[in-house]
Amino acid sequence: MELLCPAGNLPALKTAIDNGADAVYIGLKDDTNARHFAGLNFNDGKLAKGADYVHQRGKKLHVAINTFAHADGEARWKKAVDNAVAIGTDALIIADLGVLDYAATKYPDIERHVSVQASTTNLEAIKFFKNNFDVQRVVLPRVLSVQQVRQLAKTSPVPLEVFAFGSLCIMAEGRCYLSSYMTGESPNTVGACSPAKYVRWQETEQGLESRLNNVLIDRYQADENAGYPTLCKGRFDVDGDVYHALEEPTSLNTLELIPELMAMGIVSVKIEGRQRSPAYVEQVAKTWRMALDRCKQNPDNFSVDGAWMQTLANLSEGSQTTLGAYHRKWQ
Amino acid sequence: MKFSLGPSLFFWPKTDVEQFYQQAKQSSADVIYLGETVCSKRRELKAKDWLALGRELAHDTNKQIVISTMTLLESPAEIVTLKKLCDNGDLLVEANDLSAVQIMHDLNMPFVAGPAINCYNLSTLKVLLKQGMMRWLMPVELSGDWLKAILTQASDENIREKFECEVFSWGYLPLAYSARCFTARSEDRPKDDCQYCCINYPQGRKMNSREGEQVFVLNGIQTMSAYQYNLINEVTQLSEMGVDIVRISSDSEQAFTQLEKFKQQLLTPSTHLLDPLNECNGFWHKIAGMSVA
């Protein structure tokens, strides 16, 4: 089972490889990828350097081209595919059917992975991608329970990758327009959810307020930790009850599922966080490398080390982690 | 330009559903969509009931009847039901997930690509046409200009005649789907013990900001806009762009009134003032979806 780590820049990429990643995934410096943030991602020169660093160490590089091509800008997404192939990417992570079609036709020998943004949650949808674009891997959205993942792994004609750790997107990825409803910009169209330019913090008499495009997302008392106002993780009012109506600020952590995921034949576990620092990548890669190696040596007696959990919790939103949808009770 | 009633996205008691479609029968809609698109646990009407209702409507009217299918399918049992709906023999099917596209292609049957299929550009549209798509609804977050660009490109490539274009034009917008049931959560219950509580909220449950601003509607595993999308002022534009069908999303309060308003607007256009505390049209104008242009 491959450990696939995120890298938002060259230092993070090197850190990931140096700390045990089998592969890293990156994005280009434009809106063709779902972490299109200022100061993040790879221009052509950095892309080539990154590829060299990864390949010289016998590891793999995946390039995410996983937003949806604009009606008047399809050429940009095709060029992104061309550029990634030119620097020798090992795999393309794609969500858009048109872009997949282009990649499959023009570069049939370069691996195509169905991005989580394509929201592929069942066998027939996997068949669709296999039949039409001969994809080599499907990344599952964070909406399936462990039982459902197991069932799918048994029957899928395509190897599966799952999310293992990081920020928890609670909606079926690629099918969430909450961000554009509030700001006009969404992961699908601009490659960012709850974009930073719409965020405003304000100290008020009632507490510290976070807003997204002027909508109040949360309000914190002095003893509360304030988090980034991702719109689905704020406190809202439903008929007089004020609570985290959609989700709390928390991160996904599936360390305890490692033996099960291995037994199912999941080919890769993905760490979220291309927007995070090299320090984050270092801690997460190191911890997950240890856990995977320990499990491989002795899968029957695998147990999660308390220190690993502590390390990962410290890197998590609101310092708490969850099994998310993998655990039925969360749903 | 024709007018359709989209599938009801809410969970209603069986008698209410039947009553709604009796009214739909008498309405001036040209196309009626029906079926469960949100949650497979909503079984007031089972697959065979939806098909029977669809056939009754097809028999009693000369409207086009379309069976709408689920958006987020996670279990083999859901796929079995989906196949039953797709392979129904006579009624057209709206695919809301690529699984349905795959099944319709296997059956060699034409289908409608619903708004939850991510078709953002002409290349994708061509992929879907090859699968058998005969009608296309763009994702609700896209703008009029975006649609115009694709339709123009389709004309330039001489494929515009190969599909009809329908636009979601009125109603609460379906915005997101999750494994989690937010209505059950709002009653402090896990999904596995939801007690089908969506049925108590025929128009969903409003989720407001702590300042009282309406933000979203919780509708089971679906999150919707709290404001009703309203493209009534764009009806003429839709017609001029070559949109074939205007969709009014079925709800329990206003769908039929809005249907008539929209039809009237096409005949005698006038400017309607939208209420920014209850209505929105931002997506069409490429600004925040919840705002009014």
Coordinates of C-alpha atoms in Angstrom, one line a residue, chain B residues 4 9 18 30 33-34 38 48 56 67 89-90 103 107 117 177 181 201 213 221 234 240 249 261 289:
Chain B
S4 CA -40.8 21.2 -17.0
L9 CA -36.2 17.0 -3.9
E18 CA -49.9 11.5 -5.3
D30 CA -44.8 20.0 -20.9
Y33 CA -39.8 14.6 -13.8
L34 CA -40.4 12.3 -10.8
V38 CA -31.6 12.4 -2.6
K48 CA -42.1 0.2 -8.6
E56 CA -50.1 6.6 -15.1
I67 CA -37.9 9.1 -14.2
G89 CA -39.0 -0.3 -20.8
D90 CA -40.8 2.9 -21.7
I103 CA -26.3 1.7 -17.2
L107 CA -29.0 -0.6 -22.3
I117 CA -23.5 15.4 -13.6
Y177 CA -24.5 15.8 -1.0
C181 CA -27.7 13.1 7.1
Y201 CA -40.0 19.0 6.9
E213 CA -29.5 35.4 7.9
I221 CA -28.0 14.2 3.0
E234 CA -34.0 35.9 -17.7
E240 CA -33.1 33.7 -27.3
S249 CA -38.2 22.6 -9.2
K261 CA -45.7 33.0 -13.9
G289 CA -25.1 32.4 -5.9

